[in-house]
PDB file of C-alpha atoms and ligand atoms in Angstrom:
ATOM      1  CA  MET A  85      10.683   4.624   7.187  1.00  0.00           C
ATOM      2  CA  ARG A  86       7.877   6.230   8.963  1.00  0.00           C
ATOM      3  CA  VAL A  87       4.158   5.425   7.814  1.00  0.00           C
ATOM      4  CA  ILE A  88       0.903   7.565   8.837  1.00  0.00           C
ATOM      5  CA  ILE A  89      -2.444   5.536   7.907  1.00  0.00           C
ATOM      6  CA  GLY A  90      -5.809   6.351   8.206  1.00  0.00           C
ATOM      7  CA  SER A  91      -9.558   4.871   7.382  1.00  0.00           C
ATOM      8  CA  ASP A  92     -13.116   5.632   7.101  1.00  0.00           C
ATOM      9  CA  HIS A  93     -15.236   3.050   8.785  1.00  0.00           C
ATOM     10  CA  GLY A  94     -15.673   0.962   5.238  1.00  0.00           C
ATOM     11  CA  GLY A  95     -11.712   0.550   5.394  1.00  0.00           C
ATOM     12  CA  PHE A  96     -11.638   0.128   9.148  1.00  0.00           C
ATOM     13  CA  HIS A  97     -11.035  -3.580   9.534  1.00  0.00           C
ATOM     14  CA  LEU A  98      -8.743  -3.563   6.301  1.00  0.00           C
ATOM     15  CA  LYS A  99      -6.503  -0.548   8.303  1.00  0.00           C
ATOM     16  CA  GLN A 100      -6.249  -3.222  11.468  1.00  0.00           C
ATOM     17  CA  GLU A 101      -5.072  -6.009   9.139  1.00  0.00           C
ATOM     18  CA  ILE A 102      -2.226  -3.270   7.716  1.00  0.00           C
ATOM     19  CA  ARG A 103      -1.581  -2.110  11.487  1.00  0.00           C
ATOM     20  CA  ASN A 104      -0.610  -6.254  12.111  1.00  0.00           C
ATOM     21  CA  LEU A 105       1.691  -6.413   8.649  1.00  0.00           C
ATOM     22  CA  LEU A 106       3.509  -2.747   9.959  1.00  0.00           C
ATOM     23  CA  GLU A 107       4.168  -4.419  13.357  1.00  0.00           C
ATOM     24  CA  GLU A 108       5.055  -7.939  11.828  1.00  0.00           C
ATOM     25  CA  MET A 109       7.795  -5.336   9.556  1.00  0.00           C
ATOM     26  CA  GLY A 110       8.749  -3.323  11.697  1.00  0.00           C
ATOM     27  CA  ILE A 111       7.769  -0.206  10.788  1.00  0.00           C
ATOM     28  CA  ALA A 112       6.717   2.710  12.686  1.00  0.00           C
ATOM     29  CA  TYR A 113       3.766   4.603  11.671  1.00  0.00           C
ATOM     30  CA  GLU A 114       0.644   6.297  13.422  1.00  0.00           C
ATOM     31  CA  ASP A 115      -2.604   5.965  12.584  1.00  0.00           C
ATOM     32  CA  VAL A 116      -4.836   9.195  12.347  1.00  0.00           C
ATOM     33  CA  GLY A 117      -8.291   6.618  13.011  1.00  0.00           C
ATOM     34  CA  CYS A 118     -10.738   5.588  12.337  1.00  0.00           C
ATOM     35  CA  ASP A 119     -11.160   4.391  15.611  1.00  0.00           C
ATOM     36  CA  CYS A 120     -14.079   2.233  15.182  1.00  0.00           C
ATOM     37  CA  PRO A 121     -16.239   0.563  12.642  1.00  0.00           C
ATOM     38  CA  GLU A 122     -18.904   3.794  13.101  1.00  0.00           C
ATOM     39  CA  SER A 123     -19.545   5.888   9.717  1.00  0.00           C
ATOM     40  CA  VAL A 124     -17.720   8.830   9.470  1.00  0.00           C
ATOM     41  CA  ASP A 125     -16.343  10.959   6.364  1.00  0.00           C
ATOM     42  CA  TYR A 126     -13.275   9.733   4.284  1.00  0.00           C
ATOM     43  CA  PRO A 127     -12.110  13.280   3.571  1.00  0.00           C
ATOM     44  CA  ASP A 128     -11.539  13.835   7.223  1.00  0.00           C
ATOM     45  CA  TYR A 129      -9.098  10.992   7.153  1.00  0.00           C
ATOM     46  CA  ALA A 130      -7.618  11.360   3.735  1.00  0.00           C
ATOM     47  CA  LEU A 131      -6.652  14.890   4.518  1.00  0.00           C
ATOM     48  CA  PRO A 132      -3.971  14.691   7.504  1.00  0.00           C
ATOM     49  CA  VAL A 133      -2.699  11.773   5.852  1.00  0.00           C
ATOM     50  CA  ALA A 134      -1.662  13.443   2.728  1.00  0.00           C
ATOM     51  CA  GLU A 135      -0.848  16.706   4.575  1.00  0.00           C
ATOM     52  CA  ARG A 136       1.204  15.088   7.058  1.00  0.00           C
ATOM     53  CA  VAL A 137       3.189  13.331   3.929  1.00  0.00           C
ATOM     54  CA  ALA A 138       3.122  15.984   1.736  1.00  0.00           C
ATOM     55  CA  LYS A 139       5.318  18.479   4.861  1.00  0.00           C
ATOM     56  CA  GLY A 140       7.651  15.626   5.152  1.00  0.00           C
ATOM     57  CA  GLU A 141       6.656  14.327   8.709  1.00  0.00           C
ATOM     58  CA  PHE A 142       5.901  11.088   7.026  1.00  0.00           C
ATOM     59  CA  ASP A 143       7.526   8.764   3.919  1.00  0.00           C
ATOM     60  CA  ARG A 144       4.388   7.222   3.087  1.00  0.00           C
ATOM     61  CA  GLY A 145       0.781   7.471   3.733  1.00  0.00           C
ATOM     62  CA  ILE A 146      -1.782   4.060   3.268  1.00  0.00           C
ATOM     63  CA  LEU A 147      -5.688   4.907   3.441  1.00  0.00           C
ATOM     64  CA  VAL A 148      -8.609   2.496   3.161  1.00  0.00           C
ATOM     65  CA  CYS A 149     -11.734   3.210   2.449  1.00  0.00           C
ATOM     66  CA  GLY A 150     -14.906   0.797   0.951  1.00  0.00           C
ATOM     67  CA  THR A 151     -13.284   1.334  -2.699  1.00  0.00           C
ATOM     68  CA  GLY A 152     -10.162   3.342  -1.771  1.00  0.00           C
ATOM     69  CA  ILE A 153     -11.544   5.815  -4.575  1.00  0.00           C
ATOM     70  CA  GLY A 154     -13.143   8.586  -2.095  1.00  0.00           C
ATOM     71  CA  MET A 155      -9.321   8.517  -0.642  1.00  0.00           C
ATOM     72  CA  SER A 156      -7.494   9.061  -3.501  1.00  0.00           C
ATOM     73  CA  ILE A 157      -9.569  11.454  -4.875  1.00  0.00           C
ATOM     74  CA  ALA A 158      -9.441  13.706  -1.273  1.00  0.00           C
ATOM     75  CA  ALA A 159      -5.560  12.915  -0.909  1.00  0.00           C
ATOM     76  CA  ASN A 160      -5.022  14.218  -4.635  1.00  0.00           C
ATOM     77  CA  LYS A 161      -5.972  17.311  -3.837  1.00  0.00           C
ATOM     78  CA  VAL A 162      -2.823  18.236  -1.422  1.00  0.00           C
ATOM     79  CA  LYS A 163      -0.009  19.673  -3.061  1.00  0.00           C
ATOM     80  CA  GLY A 164       2.970  16.757  -3.718  1.00  0.00           C
ATOM     81  CA  ILE A 165       0.822  14.001  -3.381  1.00  0.00           C
ATOM     82  CA  ARG A 166       0.912  11.366  -5.517  1.00  0.00           C
ATOM     83  CA  CYS A 167      -1.834   8.737  -4.134  1.00  0.00           C
ATOM     84  CA  ALA A 168      -2.503   6.214  -5.801  1.00  0.00           C
ATOM     85  CA  VAL A 169      -5.553   3.346  -5.878  1.00  0.00           C
ATOM     86  CA  VAL A 170      -3.988  -0.068  -5.734  1.00  0.00           C
ATOM     87  CA  SER A 171      -5.713  -3.736  -6.147  1.00  0.00           C
ATOM     88  CA  ASP A 172      -3.067  -5.738  -7.552  1.00  0.00           C
ATOM     89  CA  GLU A 173       0.729  -6.147  -6.599  1.00  0.00           C
ATOM     90  CA  PHE A 174       1.750  -5.272 -10.214  1.00  0.00           C
ATOM     91  CA  SER A 175       0.160  -2.024 -10.056  1.00  0.00           C
ATOM     92  CA  ALA A 176       1.195  -1.297  -6.515  1.00  0.00           C
ATOM     93  CA  ARG A 177       4.836  -1.816  -7.826  1.00  0.00           C
ATOM     94  CA  MET A 178       4.483   0.316 -10.736  1.00  0.00           C
ATOM     95  CA  SER A 179       2.931   3.050  -8.425  1.00  0.00           C
ATOM     96  CA  ARG A 180       6.507   3.033  -7.168  1.00  0.00           C
ATOM     97  CA  GLU A 181       8.916   2.486  -9.387  1.00  0.00           C
ATOM     98  CA  HIS A 182       7.060   4.742 -12.185  1.00  0.00           C
ATOM     99  CA  ASN A 183       4.897   6.798 -10.695  1.00  0.00           C
ATOM    100  CA  ASP A 184       6.918   7.381  -6.843  1.00  0.00           C
ATOM    101  CA  ALA A 185       3.490   7.041  -5.382  1.00  0.00           C
ATOM    102  CA  ASN A 186       3.923   8.482  -1.871  1.00  0.00           C
ATOM    103  CA  VAL A 187       0.068   7.551  -0.514  1.00  0.00           C
ATOM    104  CA  LEU A 188      -1.937   4.165  -1.116  1.00  0.00           C
ATOM    105  CA  ALA A 189      -5.062   3.794  -1.071  1.00  0.00           C
ATOM    106  CA  LEU A 190      -6.801   0.592  -0.682  1.00  0.00           C
ATOM    107  CA  GLY A 191     -10.760  -0.685  -0.759  1.00  0.00           C
ATOM    108  CA  GLU A 192     -11.613  -2.987   1.878  1.00  0.00           C
ATOM    109  CA  ARG A 193     -14.415  -3.856  -0.541  1.00  0.00           C
ATOM    110  CA  VAL A 194     -12.209  -4.710  -2.874  1.00  0.00           C
ATOM    111  CA  VAL A 195      -9.258  -6.551  -2.078  1.00  0.00           C
ATOM    112  CA  GLY A 196      -9.073  -9.697   0.211  1.00  0.00           C
ATOM    113  CA  PRO A 197      -6.754  -9.141   3.260  1.00  0.00           C
ATOM    114  CA  GLY A 198      -4.195 -11.825   2.173  1.00  0.00           C
ATOM    115  CA  LEU A 199      -3.943  -9.700  -1.026  1.00  0.00           C
ATOM    116  CA  ALA A 200      -4.132  -6.375   0.458  1.00  0.00           C
ATOM    117  CA  ARG A 201      -0.836  -7.404   3.080  1.00  0.00           C
ATOM    118  CA  GLU A 202       1.040  -8.624  -0.127  1.00  0.00           C
ATOM    119  CA  ILE A 203       0.036  -4.919  -1.868  1.00  0.00           C
ATOM    120  CA  VAL A 204       1.235  -2.851   1.018  1.00  0.00           C
ATOM    121  CA  ARG A 205       4.206  -5.060   1.378  1.00  0.00           C
ATOM    122  CA  VAL A 206       5.379  -4.729  -2.384  1.00  0.00           C
ATOM    123  CA  TRP A 207       4.201  -1.114  -2.220  1.00  0.00           C
ATOM    124  CA  LEU A 208       6.550  -0.158   1.165  1.00  0.00           C
ATOM    125  CA  THR A 209       9.222  -2.444  -0.306  1.00  0.00           C
ATOM    126  CA  THR A 210       9.792  -0.903  -4.095  1.00  0.00           C
ATOM    127  CA  ASP A 211      11.959   1.876  -4.526  1.00  0.00           C
ATOM    128  CA  PHE A 212      10.993   4.389  -7.334  1.00  0.00           C
ATOM    129  CA  ALA A 213      13.025   3.948 -10.765  1.00  0.00           C
ATOM    130  CA  GLY A 214      14.231   7.674 -11.619  1.00  0.00           C
ATOM    131  CA  GLY A 215      15.493   8.382 -15.374  1.00  0.00           C
ATOM    132  CA  ARG A 216      12.671   9.276 -17.655  1.00  0.00           C
ATOM    133  CA  HIS A 217      10.397   8.525 -15.188  1.00  0.00           C
ATOM    134  CA  GLY A 218      11.447  11.343 -12.883  1.00  0.00           C
ATOM    135  CA  ARG A 219      11.159  13.346 -15.291  1.00  0.00           C
ATOM    136  CA  ARG A 220       7.331  12.363 -16.399  1.00  0.00           C
ATOM    137  CA  VAL A 221       6.547  12.903 -12.530  1.00  0.00           C
ATOM    138  CA  ALA A 222       7.869  16.690 -12.515  1.00  0.00           C
ATOM    139  CA  LYS A 223       5.695  17.272 -15.244  1.00  0.00           C
ATOM    140  CA  ILE A 224       3.168  16.357 -12.412  1.00  0.00           C
ATOM    141  CA  GLY A 225       4.692  18.621 -10.296  1.00  0.00           C
ATOM    142  CA  ALA A 226       4.915  21.613 -12.644  1.00  0.00           C
ATOM    143  CA  ILE A 227       0.819  20.673 -13.669  1.00  0.00           C
ATOM    144  CA  GLU A 228       0.331  21.732  -9.733  1.00  0.00           C
ATOM    145  CA  ASP A 229       2.447  24.532 -10.190  1.00  0.00           C
ATOM    146  CA  GLY A 230       0.362  26.051 -12.758  1.00  0.00           C
ATOM    147  CA  ASP A 231       3.653  26.139 -15.058  1.00  0.00           C
ATOM    148  CA  ARG A 232       2.599  24.681 -17.797  1.00  0.00           C
ATOM    149  CA  GLU A 233       4.791  24.427 -20.923  1.00  0.00           C
TER     150      GLU A 233
HETATM  151  C1  RB5 B1537     -18.679   4.624   2.678  1.00  0.00           C
HETATM  152  O1  RB5 B1537     -19.613   4.183   1.856  1.00  0.00           O
HETATM  153  C2  RB5 B1537     -17.523   4.377   0.757  1.00  0.00           C
HETATM  154  O2  RB5 B1537     -18.832   5.437   0.642  1.00  0.00           O
HETATM  155  C3  RB5 B1537     -16.444   4.793   1.363  1.00  0.00           C
HETATM  156  O3  RB5 B1537     -15.518   4.115   2.253  1.00  0.00           O
HETATM  157  C4  RB5 B1537     -15.270   5.039   0.055  1.00  0.00           C
HETATM  158  O4  RB5 B1537     -15.856   3.550  -0.727  1.00  0.00           O
HETATM  159  C5  RB5 B1537     -15.573   5.976  -0.718  1.00  0.00           C
HETATM  160  O5  RB5 B1537     -14.770   6.343  -2.136  1.00  0.00           O
END
């Protein structure tokens, strides 16, 4: 699995924790920044992560800002991206099993590092359930394509 990660200043420290976890898990990743905790704009990091997942260069993306909200709003503007803001393990699992989320957004000011690590671990190791959920996810794609019934 190839993972691409990014954060703004509000998520910089948690991104470092996630980098450590990915290394422990033996998962290859690319980090698009930011590279220090100085103030930056979260859409500048959400866009390359979302675009490169949408293009198929990476299997999953992980974005971190203060709340996860701005990152998720920006990432979900990219066609093909299903970004879920998650702050508990149950939602992490459901976002994969039911929604086939391909980008995870976390808030450094919302979840502590221990919980964030468990969320990422669950999110990266849970498969999409398919079946009726596949039909529903396909309908999200139809909305993106302007193909409403
Ligand atoms: C930055 O202060 C903060 O607004 C940002 O990290 C994020 O929480 C936005 O949604």
